[in-house]
Amino acid sequence: MQEIKWLIDASYFLAAVLFILGLKKMSSPVSARRGIVWAGMGMILATAVTFLTPGESTTFMPTGNIVLMVIAIALGGSIAWISGKRVAMTDMPQMVAIYNGMGGGAAAGIAAVEFARGHIHGTVLLTLAALGALIGSVSFSGSCVAFAKLQGIMNKAFRLPGQNIVNVVLALVTVGLGILIVQAGLSDKGPVPAFFLIGFFICALVLGVIVTLPIGGADMPVVISLFNAFTGLAVGFEGYVLKNPALIIAGIVVGAAGLLLTKLMARAMNRPITNILFQPISGEAQAGGAIEGTMKEVSALDAATMMHYASKVIIIPGYGMAVAGAQHKVWEMTEWLGNAGVDVRFAIHPVAGRMPGHMNVLLAEAGVPYEKIFDLEEINSDFSQADVALVIGANDVVNPVARTDKSSPIYGMPILNADYAANVIVVKRGQGAGYSGIENALFFKDNCRMLYGSAQKVVADVIQNLKTMG
């Protein structure tokens, strides 16, 4: 028995090391794939060792539990493998959101079962279990709403009358029920009463929905990152309750990384987390006052000519490139420009796309070298020396009202200085406002030209014209 316990503890320690090293590798695009493999190996090891955990009625885990575990792993693994293989890159944000929500839901489910069985004892364990259940439930239902929005099933934003008051009242009620659950668990009168548990989980799930409903596309990457942190913390808390070192370490590492990423992204938008949650940029948001000027159209031939004879071109990808699946064509165009002696670079805003790192993933898939991809801080000073800034499906991250219009919801948000380039070409499907609903003043500037159409077709037309120029 001691040998088995030693093997379990050693395996959990090794799994934790693999989690941490894997996460470290994921911090760089060069080593990210290797990091995913290492973390995956750690998860396989931790899952396999779970089968050796002692059960309640026999030396090892009861046979019925093993059968259920095998069935669950087979079903979940099959669904994840098939959906992961089939998912389009444009749908990756909603897959990340729903998978993240499943983790939070699992942590909340563990707490519910342990509370119902009356297996949690002590103030610390009961409190951590209640916190994990609350955070996990909010992450689960909130991530489901995020998935529905990104998938187009739900409207972009919906705000209740007195939204913030509803949020606060519901949060207080949920916390109050959590306190009652902890007190009931300390009373030694058996399992926590069912009506306390049911009311607590219903309120927590509704809270996740209500908080996420008003969130628009501009804030969605930050919210997904925040829910990811919630899931990690919930898993870590429940791991402590179950006395499972692998869950504790994995959960806390994910939670800490998610919170750090959320903070960095909120800073990139120059908006505190409280504003994102309680004063979100919704589809109804609009800068005050009419924007002067008119949108001026350009042809694919003229766009190709401007870039072919340029010295430096900076490409700014956005969600429109993802929707069109144009990343491969964009890289082909980049290669043609490079052969013509043009210095081409890619500028990535921290919140471009629908999830953290969305544009980096798309460009990596297309084979764009890492040394051509630059973050906002690295490349913003280069725009004033650029002959052309090519914006492909991006909106808020290049909107100059963030610098000039104090009435704008995005005022103060650091943006890519596309308007500082000598010429700006914007690839856009139509004249409508972006996902957040804010009109972009860049489109009306004298040095900006609009190239209308799907990014896939537009870039293909540009490539054909570049070919004729040699």
mmCIF file of N, CA and C in Angstrom, residues 23 56 85 88 145 170 174 189 191 202 205 243 291 295 350 387 391 407 423 443 447 452 460:
data_model
loop_
_atom_site.group_PDB
_atom_site.id
_atom_site.type_symbol
_atom_site.label_atom_id
_atom_site.label_comp_id
_atom_site.label_asym_id
_atom_site.label_seq_id
_atom_site.Cartn_x
_atom_site.Cartn_y
_atom_site.Cartn_z
ATOM 1 N N LEU A 23 3.571 25.040 -19.721
ATOM 2 C CA LEU A 23 3.073 26.411 -19.752
ATOM 3 C C LEU A 23 4.183 27.393 -20.084
ATOM 4 N N GLU A 56 -13.180 3.539 -1.299
ATOM 5 C CA GLU A 56 -13.745 3.518 0.045
ATOM 6 C C GLU A 56 -14.013 2.099 0.544
ATOM 7 N N LYS A 85 -10.407 18.170 -34.453
ATOM 8 C CA LYS A 85 -9.929 17.965 -35.823
ATOM 9 C C LYS A 85 -10.758 18.751 -36.838
ATOM 10 N N ALA A 88 -13.024 24.819 -37.515
ATOM 11 C CA ALA A 88 -12.341 25.800 -38.362
ATOM 12 C C ALA A 88 -11.623 26.812 -37.479
ATOM 13 N N VAL A 145 -22.502 31.416 -22.495
ATOM 14 C CA VAL A 145 -23.035 32.615 -23.146
ATOM 15 C C VAL A 145 -22.018 33.167 -24.144
ATOM 16 N N LEU A 170 -27.746 39.785 -6.991
ATOM 17 C CA LEU A 170 -27.635 38.344 -7.238
ATOM 18 C C LEU A 170 -26.336 37.789 -6.648
ATOM 19 N N THR A 174 -26.100 34.948 -3.730
ATOM 20 C CA THR A 174 -25.315 33.727 -3.939
ATOM 21 C C THR A 174 -24.289 33.532 -2.832
ATOM 22 N N LYS A 189 -24.846 17.852 11.184
ATOM 23 C CA LYS A 189 -26.191 17.279 11.080
ATOM 24 C C LYS A 189 -26.389 16.533 9.762
ATOM 25 N N PRO A 191 -25.499 15.703 5.573
ATOM 26 C CA PRO A 191 -25.260 16.463 4.343
ATOM 27 C C PRO A 191 -25.955 17.822 4.364
ATOM 28 N N ILE A 202 -28.193 27.450 -8.619
ATOM 29 C CA ILE A 202 -29.036 28.175 -9.572
ATOM 30 C C ILE A 202 -28.627 29.647 -9.624
ATOM 31 N N LEU A 205 -25.181 30.043 -11.361
ATOM 32 C CA LEU A 205 -25.272 29.868 -12.813
ATOM 33 C C LEU A 205 -25.941 31.071 -13.474
ATOM 34 N N LYS A 243 -7.790 16.815 -1.754
ATOM 35 C CA LYS A 243 -6.404 16.472 -1.400
ATOM 36 C C LYS A 243 -5.668 15.855 -2.587
ATOM 37 N N ILE A 291 -18.707 61.960 -37.675
ATOM 38 C CA ILE A 291 -17.330 61.947 -38.154
ATOM 39 C C ILE A 291 -17.279 62.664 -39.499
ATOM 40 N N MET A 295 -15.753 58.089 -46.992
ATOM 41 C CA MET A 295 -14.950 56.910 -47.294
ATOM 42 C C MET A 295 -14.603 56.914 -48.771
ATOM 43 N N PRO A 350 -3.008 43.288 -28.834
ATOM 44 C CA PRO A 350 -3.282 42.243 -27.848
ATOM 45 C C PRO A 350 -4.711 41.725 -27.841
ATOM 46 N N ASP A 387 5.160 53.173 -45.725
ATOM 47 C CA ASP A 387 4.494 53.737 -46.903
ATOM 48 C C ASP A 387 3.031 53.327 -46.951
ATOM 49 N N VAL A 391 -4.854 47.228 -43.462
ATOM 50 C CA VAL A 391 -5.725 46.746 -42.388
ATOM 51 C C VAL A 391 -6.689 45.723 -42.979
ATOM 52 N N SER A 407 -15.468 61.261 -25.542
ATOM 53 C CA SER A 407 -16.817 60.699 -25.412
ATOM 54 C C SER A 407 -16.911 59.273 -25.933
ATOM 55 N N ASN A 423 0.053 55.989 -46.302
ATOM 56 C CA ASN A 423 -1.189 55.542 -46.923
ATOM 57 C C ASN A 423 -1.771 54.385 -46.116
ATOM 58 N N PHE A 443 -11.415 55.340 -41.277
ATOM 59 C CA PHE A 443 -11.941 55.107 -42.623
ATOM 60 C C PHE A 443 -12.263 56.395 -43.367
ATOM 61 N N ASN A 447 -5.828 60.038 -45.908
ATOM 62 C CA ASN A 447 -4.811 59.083 -46.374
ATOM 63 C C ASN A 447 -5.310 57.641 -46.378
ATOM 64 N N TYR A 452 -13.148 47.143 -50.743
ATOM 65 C CA TYR A 452 -14.310 46.377 -50.298
ATOM 66 C C TYR A 452 -14.319 44.954 -50.842
ATOM 67 N N ALA A 460 -6.591 37.837 -53.097
ATOM 68 C CA ALA A 460 -6.291 37.064 -54.308
ATOM 69 C C ALA A 460 -6.197 37.986 -55.526
#
